[in-house]
CSV table of C-alpha atoms in Angstrom, one decimal:
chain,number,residue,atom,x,y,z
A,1,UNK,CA,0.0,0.0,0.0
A,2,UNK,CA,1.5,3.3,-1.0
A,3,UNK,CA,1.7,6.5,1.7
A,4,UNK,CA,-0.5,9.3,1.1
A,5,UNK,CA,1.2,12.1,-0.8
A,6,UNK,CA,3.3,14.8,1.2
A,7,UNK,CA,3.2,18.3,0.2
A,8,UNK,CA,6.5,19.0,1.5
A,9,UNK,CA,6.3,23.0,0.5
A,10,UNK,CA,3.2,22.9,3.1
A,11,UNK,CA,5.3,21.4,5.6
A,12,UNK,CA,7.6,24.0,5.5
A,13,UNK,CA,5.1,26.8,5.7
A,14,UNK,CA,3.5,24.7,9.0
A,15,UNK,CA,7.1,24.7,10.5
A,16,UNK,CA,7.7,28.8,9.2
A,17,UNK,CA,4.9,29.6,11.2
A,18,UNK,CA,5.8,27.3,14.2
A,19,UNK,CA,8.5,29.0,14.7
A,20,UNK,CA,7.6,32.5,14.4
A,21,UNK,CA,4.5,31.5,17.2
A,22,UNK,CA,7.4,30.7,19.3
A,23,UNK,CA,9.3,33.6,19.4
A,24,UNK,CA,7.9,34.4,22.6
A,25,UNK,CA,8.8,31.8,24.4
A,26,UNK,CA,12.3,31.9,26.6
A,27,UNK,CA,13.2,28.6,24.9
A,28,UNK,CA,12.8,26.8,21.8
A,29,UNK,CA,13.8,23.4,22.4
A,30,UNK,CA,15.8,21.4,19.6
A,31,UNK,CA,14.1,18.9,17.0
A,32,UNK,CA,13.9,15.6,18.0
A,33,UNK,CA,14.9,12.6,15.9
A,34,UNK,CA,11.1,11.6,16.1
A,35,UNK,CA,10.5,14.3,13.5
A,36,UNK,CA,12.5,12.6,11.0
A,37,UNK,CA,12.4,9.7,9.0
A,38,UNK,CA,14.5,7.6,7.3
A,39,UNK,CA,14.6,8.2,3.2
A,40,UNK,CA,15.2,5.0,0.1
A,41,UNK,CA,15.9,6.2,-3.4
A,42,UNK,CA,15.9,2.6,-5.4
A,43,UNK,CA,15.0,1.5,-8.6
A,44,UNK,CA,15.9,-1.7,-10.0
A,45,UNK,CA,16.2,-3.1,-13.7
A,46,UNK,CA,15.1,-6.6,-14.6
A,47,UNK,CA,18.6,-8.6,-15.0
A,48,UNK,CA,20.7,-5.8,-14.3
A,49,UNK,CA,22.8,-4.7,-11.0
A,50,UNK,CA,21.9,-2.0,-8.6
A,51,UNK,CA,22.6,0.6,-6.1
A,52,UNK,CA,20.5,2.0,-3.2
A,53,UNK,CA,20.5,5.5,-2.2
A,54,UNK,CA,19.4,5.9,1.7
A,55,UNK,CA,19.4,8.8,4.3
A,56,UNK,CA,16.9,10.7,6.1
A,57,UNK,CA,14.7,13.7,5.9
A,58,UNK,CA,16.0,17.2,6.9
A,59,UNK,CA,14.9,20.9,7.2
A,60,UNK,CA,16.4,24.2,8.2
A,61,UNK,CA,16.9,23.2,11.8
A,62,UNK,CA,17.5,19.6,11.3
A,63,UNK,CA,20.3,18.3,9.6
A,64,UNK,CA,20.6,14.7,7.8
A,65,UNK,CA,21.0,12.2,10.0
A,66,UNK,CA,24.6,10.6,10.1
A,67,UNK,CA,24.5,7.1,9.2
A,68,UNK,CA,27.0,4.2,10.8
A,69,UNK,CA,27.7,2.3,7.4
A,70,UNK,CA,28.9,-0.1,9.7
A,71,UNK,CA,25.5,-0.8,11.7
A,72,UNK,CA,23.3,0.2,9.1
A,73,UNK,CA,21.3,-2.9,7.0
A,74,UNK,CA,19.8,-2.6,3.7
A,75,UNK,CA,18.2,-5.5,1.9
A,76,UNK,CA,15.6,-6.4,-0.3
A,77,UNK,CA,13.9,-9.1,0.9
A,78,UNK,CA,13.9,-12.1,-2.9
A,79,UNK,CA,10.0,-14.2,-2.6
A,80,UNK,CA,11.6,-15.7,-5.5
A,81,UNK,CA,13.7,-17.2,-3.6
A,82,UNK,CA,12.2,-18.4,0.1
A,83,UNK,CA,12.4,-15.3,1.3
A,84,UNK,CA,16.2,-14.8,1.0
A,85,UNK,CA,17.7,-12.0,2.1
A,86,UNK,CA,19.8,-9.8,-0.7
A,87,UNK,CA,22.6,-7.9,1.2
A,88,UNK,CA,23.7,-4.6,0.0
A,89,UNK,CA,26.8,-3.3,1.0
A,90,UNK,CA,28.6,0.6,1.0
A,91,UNK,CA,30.3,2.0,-1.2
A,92,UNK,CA,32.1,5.5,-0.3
A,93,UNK,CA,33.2,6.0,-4.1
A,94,UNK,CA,29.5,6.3,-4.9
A,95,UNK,CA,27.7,7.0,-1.2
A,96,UNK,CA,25.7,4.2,-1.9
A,97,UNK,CA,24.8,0.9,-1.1
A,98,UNK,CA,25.4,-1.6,-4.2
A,99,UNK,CA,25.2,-5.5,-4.7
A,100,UNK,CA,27.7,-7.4,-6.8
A,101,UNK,CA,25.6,-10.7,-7.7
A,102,UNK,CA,21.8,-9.6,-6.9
A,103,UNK,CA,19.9,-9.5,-10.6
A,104,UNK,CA,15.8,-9.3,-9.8
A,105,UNK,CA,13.9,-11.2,-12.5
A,106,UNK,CA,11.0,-10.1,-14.6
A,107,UNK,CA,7.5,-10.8,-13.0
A,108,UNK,CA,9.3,-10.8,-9.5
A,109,UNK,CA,8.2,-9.4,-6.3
A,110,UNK,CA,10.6,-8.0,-4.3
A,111,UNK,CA,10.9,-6.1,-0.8
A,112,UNK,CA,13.3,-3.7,0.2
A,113,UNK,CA,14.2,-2.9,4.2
A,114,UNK,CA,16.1,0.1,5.2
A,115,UNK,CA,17.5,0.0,8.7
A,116,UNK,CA,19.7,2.3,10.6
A,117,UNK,CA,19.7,0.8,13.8
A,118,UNK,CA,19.2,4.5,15.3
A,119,UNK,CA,17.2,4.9,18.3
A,120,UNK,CA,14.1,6.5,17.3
A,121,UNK,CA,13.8,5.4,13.6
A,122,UNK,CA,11.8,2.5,12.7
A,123,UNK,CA,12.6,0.5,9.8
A,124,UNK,CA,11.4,1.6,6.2
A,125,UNK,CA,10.0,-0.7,3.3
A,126,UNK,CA,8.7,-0.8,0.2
A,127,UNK,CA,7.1,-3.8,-2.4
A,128,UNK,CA,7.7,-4.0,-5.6
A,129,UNK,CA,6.6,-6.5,-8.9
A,130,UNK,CA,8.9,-6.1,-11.5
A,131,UNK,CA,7.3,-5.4,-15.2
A,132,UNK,CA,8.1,-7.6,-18.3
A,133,UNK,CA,8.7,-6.0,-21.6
A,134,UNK,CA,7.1,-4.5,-23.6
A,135,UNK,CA,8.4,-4.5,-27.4
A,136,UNK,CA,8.0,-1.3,-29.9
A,137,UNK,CA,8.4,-0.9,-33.5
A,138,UNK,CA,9.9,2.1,-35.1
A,139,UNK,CA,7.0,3.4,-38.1
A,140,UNK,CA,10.3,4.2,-40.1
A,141,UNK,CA,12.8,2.0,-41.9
A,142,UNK,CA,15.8,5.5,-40.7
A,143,UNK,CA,15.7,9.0,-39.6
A,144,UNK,CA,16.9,11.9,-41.5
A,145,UNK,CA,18.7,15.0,-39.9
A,146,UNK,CA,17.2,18.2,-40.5
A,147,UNK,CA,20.1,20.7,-39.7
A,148,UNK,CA,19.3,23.8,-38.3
A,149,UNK,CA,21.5,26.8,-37.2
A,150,UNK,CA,20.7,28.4,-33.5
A,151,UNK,CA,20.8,31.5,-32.4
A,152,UNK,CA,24.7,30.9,-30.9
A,153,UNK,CA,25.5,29.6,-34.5
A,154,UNK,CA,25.4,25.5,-33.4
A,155,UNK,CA,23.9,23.6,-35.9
A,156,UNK,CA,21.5,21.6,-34.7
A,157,UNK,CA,20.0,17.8,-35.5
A,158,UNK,CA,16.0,17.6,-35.9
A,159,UNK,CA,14.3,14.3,-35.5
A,160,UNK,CA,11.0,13.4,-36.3
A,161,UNK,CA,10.4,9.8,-34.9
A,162,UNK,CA,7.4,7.5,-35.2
A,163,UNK,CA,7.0,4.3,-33.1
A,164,UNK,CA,4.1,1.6,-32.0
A,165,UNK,CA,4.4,0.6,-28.5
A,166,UNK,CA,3.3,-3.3,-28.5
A,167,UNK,CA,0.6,-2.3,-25.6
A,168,UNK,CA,-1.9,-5.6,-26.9
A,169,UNK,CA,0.6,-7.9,-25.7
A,170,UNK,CA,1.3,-6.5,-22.1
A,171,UNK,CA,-0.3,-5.9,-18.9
A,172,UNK,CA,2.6,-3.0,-17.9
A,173,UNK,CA,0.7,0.1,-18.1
A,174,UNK,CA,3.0,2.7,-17.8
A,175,UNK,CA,6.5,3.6,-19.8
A,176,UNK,CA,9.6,5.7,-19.8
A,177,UNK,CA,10.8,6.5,-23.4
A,178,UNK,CA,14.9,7.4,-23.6
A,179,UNK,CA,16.2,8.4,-26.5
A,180,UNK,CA,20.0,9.2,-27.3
A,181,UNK,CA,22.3,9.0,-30.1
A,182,UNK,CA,25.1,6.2,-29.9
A,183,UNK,CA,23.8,5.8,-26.2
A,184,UNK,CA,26.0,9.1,-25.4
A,185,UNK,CA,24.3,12.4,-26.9
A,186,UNK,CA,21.0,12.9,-25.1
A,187,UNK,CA,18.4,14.3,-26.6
A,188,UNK,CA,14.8,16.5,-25.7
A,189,UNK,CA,11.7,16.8,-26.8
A,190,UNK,CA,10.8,19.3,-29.1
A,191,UNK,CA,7.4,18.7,-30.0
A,192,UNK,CA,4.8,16.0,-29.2
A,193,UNK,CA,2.9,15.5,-31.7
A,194,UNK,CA,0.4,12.6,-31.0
A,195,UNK,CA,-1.2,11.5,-28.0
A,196,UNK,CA,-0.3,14.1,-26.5
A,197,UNK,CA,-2.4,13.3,-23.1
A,198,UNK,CA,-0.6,10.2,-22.7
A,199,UNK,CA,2.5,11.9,-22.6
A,200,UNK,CA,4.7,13.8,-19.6
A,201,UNK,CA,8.1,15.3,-21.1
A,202,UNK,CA,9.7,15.1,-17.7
A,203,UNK,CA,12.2,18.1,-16.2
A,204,UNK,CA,14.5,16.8,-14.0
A,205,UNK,CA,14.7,13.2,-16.4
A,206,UNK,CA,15.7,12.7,-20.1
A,207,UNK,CA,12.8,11.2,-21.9
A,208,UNK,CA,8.9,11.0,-21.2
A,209,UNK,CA,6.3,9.1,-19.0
A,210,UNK,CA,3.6,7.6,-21.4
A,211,UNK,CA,0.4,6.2,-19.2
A,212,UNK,CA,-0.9,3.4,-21.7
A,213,UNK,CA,-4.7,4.3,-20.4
A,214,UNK,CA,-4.7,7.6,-22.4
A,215,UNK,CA,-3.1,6.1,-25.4
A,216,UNK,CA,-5.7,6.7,-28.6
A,217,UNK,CA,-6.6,3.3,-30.6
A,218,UNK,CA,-3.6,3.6,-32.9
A,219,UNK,CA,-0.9,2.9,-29.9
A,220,UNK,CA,1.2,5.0,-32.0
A,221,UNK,CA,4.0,7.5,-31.2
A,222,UNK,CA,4.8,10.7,-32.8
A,223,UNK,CA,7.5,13.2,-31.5
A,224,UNK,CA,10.6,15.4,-32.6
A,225,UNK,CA,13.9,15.4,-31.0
A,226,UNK,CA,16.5,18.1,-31.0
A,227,UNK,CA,20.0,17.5,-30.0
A,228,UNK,CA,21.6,19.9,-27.3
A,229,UNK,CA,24.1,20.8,-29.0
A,230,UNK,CA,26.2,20.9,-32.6
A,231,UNK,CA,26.0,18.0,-34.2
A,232,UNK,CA,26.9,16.6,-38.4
A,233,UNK,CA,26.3,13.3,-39.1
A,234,UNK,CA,29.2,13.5,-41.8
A,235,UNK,CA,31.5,13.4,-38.9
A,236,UNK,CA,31.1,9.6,-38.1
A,237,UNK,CA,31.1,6.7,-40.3
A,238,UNK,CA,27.8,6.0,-39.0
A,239,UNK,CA,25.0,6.5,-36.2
A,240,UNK,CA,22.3,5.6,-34.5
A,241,UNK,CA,19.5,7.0,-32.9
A,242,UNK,CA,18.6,5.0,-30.4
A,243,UNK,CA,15.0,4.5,-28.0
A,244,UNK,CA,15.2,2.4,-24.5
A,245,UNK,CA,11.0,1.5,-24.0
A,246,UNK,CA,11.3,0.9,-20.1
A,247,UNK,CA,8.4,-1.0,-19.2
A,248,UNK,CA,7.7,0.6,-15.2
A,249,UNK,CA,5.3,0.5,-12.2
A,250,UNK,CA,2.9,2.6,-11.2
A,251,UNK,CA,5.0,3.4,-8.2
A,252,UNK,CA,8.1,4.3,-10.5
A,253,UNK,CA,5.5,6.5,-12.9
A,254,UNK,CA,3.5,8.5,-10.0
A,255,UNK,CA,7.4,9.3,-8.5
A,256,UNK,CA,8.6,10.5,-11.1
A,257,UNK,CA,5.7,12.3,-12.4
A,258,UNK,CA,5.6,14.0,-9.0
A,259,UNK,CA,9.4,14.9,-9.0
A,260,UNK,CA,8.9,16.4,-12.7
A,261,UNK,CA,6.1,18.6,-11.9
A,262,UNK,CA,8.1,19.7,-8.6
A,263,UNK,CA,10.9,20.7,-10.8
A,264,UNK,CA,8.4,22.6,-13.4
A,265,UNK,CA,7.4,24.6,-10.4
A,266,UNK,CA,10.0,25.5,-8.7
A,267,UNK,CA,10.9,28.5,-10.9
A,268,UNK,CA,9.4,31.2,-8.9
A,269,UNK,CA,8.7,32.0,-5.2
A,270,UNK,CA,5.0,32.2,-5.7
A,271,UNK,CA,4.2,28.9,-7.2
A,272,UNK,CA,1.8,26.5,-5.7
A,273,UNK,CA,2.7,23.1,-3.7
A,274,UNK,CA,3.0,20.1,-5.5
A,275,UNK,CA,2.6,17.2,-3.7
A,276,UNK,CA,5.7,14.6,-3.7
A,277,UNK,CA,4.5,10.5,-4.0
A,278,UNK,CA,6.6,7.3,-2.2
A,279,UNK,CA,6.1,4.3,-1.2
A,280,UNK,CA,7.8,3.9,1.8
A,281,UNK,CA,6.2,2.6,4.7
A,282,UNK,CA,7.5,4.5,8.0
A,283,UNK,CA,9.5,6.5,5.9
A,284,UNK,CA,9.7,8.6,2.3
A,285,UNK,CA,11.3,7.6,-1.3
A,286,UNK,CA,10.6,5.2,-3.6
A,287,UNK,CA,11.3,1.3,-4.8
A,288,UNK,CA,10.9,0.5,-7.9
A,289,UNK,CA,11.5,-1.4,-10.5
A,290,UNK,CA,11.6,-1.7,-14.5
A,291,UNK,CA,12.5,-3.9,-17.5
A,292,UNK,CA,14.1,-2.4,-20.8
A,293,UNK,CA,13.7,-3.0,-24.6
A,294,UNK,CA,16.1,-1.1,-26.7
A,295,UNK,CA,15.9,-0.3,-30.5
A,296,UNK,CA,17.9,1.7,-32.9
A,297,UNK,CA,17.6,3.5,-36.1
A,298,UNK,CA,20.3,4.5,-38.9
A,299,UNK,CA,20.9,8.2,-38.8
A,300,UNK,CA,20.9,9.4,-42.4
């Protein structure tokens, strides 16, 4: 069962004006560690190894609580296999925790446990059932560059891309659409052009959130892409513009979805709350999971 959502701009106001209906009081005592919680940031791929991001919540008179690596135990709990226990372990080159032989499977249900052995915190989880793939079809046989020249004098690459995602076949019913070229130059969305209610260009993310419910009848796909920066095809023997169709929960969607808007919003002082999704239990973040399906085109 997921938390209810937490408009965390709210908080702060609640805590402003806490504080300013205190100032007439001889003493203001110190937070307590029962105002915070403990945080998870995980998302796993089908097949693939991971890392686990964990810490816990702060504000302007709290700081992040300090973690003993040491004493600290983060697993996710494998129903695939009786119940065993997959250990994650620190790593201070990424401030993280990571496995070296976990790999979840597609169609799996896994349960991750955060636990800091800190007096005061209780320990954090989240369940997760990882997708299968979903397949796509490029409407195209290639893409051709349209070169145009910015305002900074960078010519840039134009994409117009048409793909069918495979939705018949699959009970996934949300994705996250990547495209790059040669896996290394990222790329943004200039213009949606269909189904454009199914779509979320996301702000703090490359690619877009597609919910399969508000697909039309067609399934089909139609966008344009703009590279960020110069780019000639002539330069390279060859390239390839290339989509990665992650097939994701509802969990890994609504998170994400949240954190984009929060980003969208953020620009000015007088913007309204926006309300942030996990699916931690005793705690905040998110676990989730995905599977990939990755296709490429010839760059003309």
């Amino acid at each position: 069962m997921t938390k209810p959502c937490i408009p965390y701009k709210l908080l702060f106001i609640g805590l402003c004006l806490f504080i300013f209906s205190s100032c007439i009081e001889e003493y203001l005592p110190e937070g307590s560690l029962s105002d915070q919680k403990l945080v998870a940031f995980a998302e796993l791929e089908a097949g693939e190894l991971s890392q686990i991001r964990v810490g816990s919540t702060f504000s302007s008179s709290q700081s992040e609580v300090a973690l003993d690596h040491n004493l600290t135990i983060v697993k996710v709990i494998n129903f695939e296999n009786n119940n065993k226990p997959e250990e994650y372990r620190y790593d201070p080159n990424i401030d993280a925790y990571r496995t070296l032989t976990f790999r979840p499977n597609e169609g799996a249900i896994y349960e991750l446990h955060f636990d800091s052995n800190i007096e005061g915190f209780k320990v954090i989880t989240g369940r997760s059932q990882v997708p299968y793939k979903t397949e796509y079809d490029f409407l195209q046989s290639e893409v051709t560059t349209e070169i145009v020249t910015n305002s900074e004098g960078e010519d840039i690459g134009n994409f117009e891309i048409r793909l069918k995602i495979d939705v018949d076949k699959t009970e996934t019913g949300y994705f996250h659409l990547i495209p790059s070229i040669d896996d290394q130059n990222t790329l943004y969305f200039d213009e949606i052009i269909t189904n454009k209610n199914a779509i979320h260009v996301l702000q703090h993310r490359d690619g877009i959130l597609i919910d399969k419910s508000k697909l039309n009848d067609a399934n089909d796909l139609r966008f344009k892409l703009k590279t960020f920066g110069s780019f000639d095809v002539s330069e390279v023997e060859s390239s390839y513009l290339k989509c990665k169709l992650r097939s994701v929960t509802e969990e890994y969607y609504e998170y994400h979805l949240a954190t984009s808007r929060q980003s969208s919003t953020n620009a000015g002082p007088y913007t309204l709350p926006v309300t942030t999704y996990t699916n931690m239990a005793n705690g905040y973040g998110i676990f989730a999971t995905f599977s990939t399906v990755t296709d490429s085109l010839l760059i003309e």
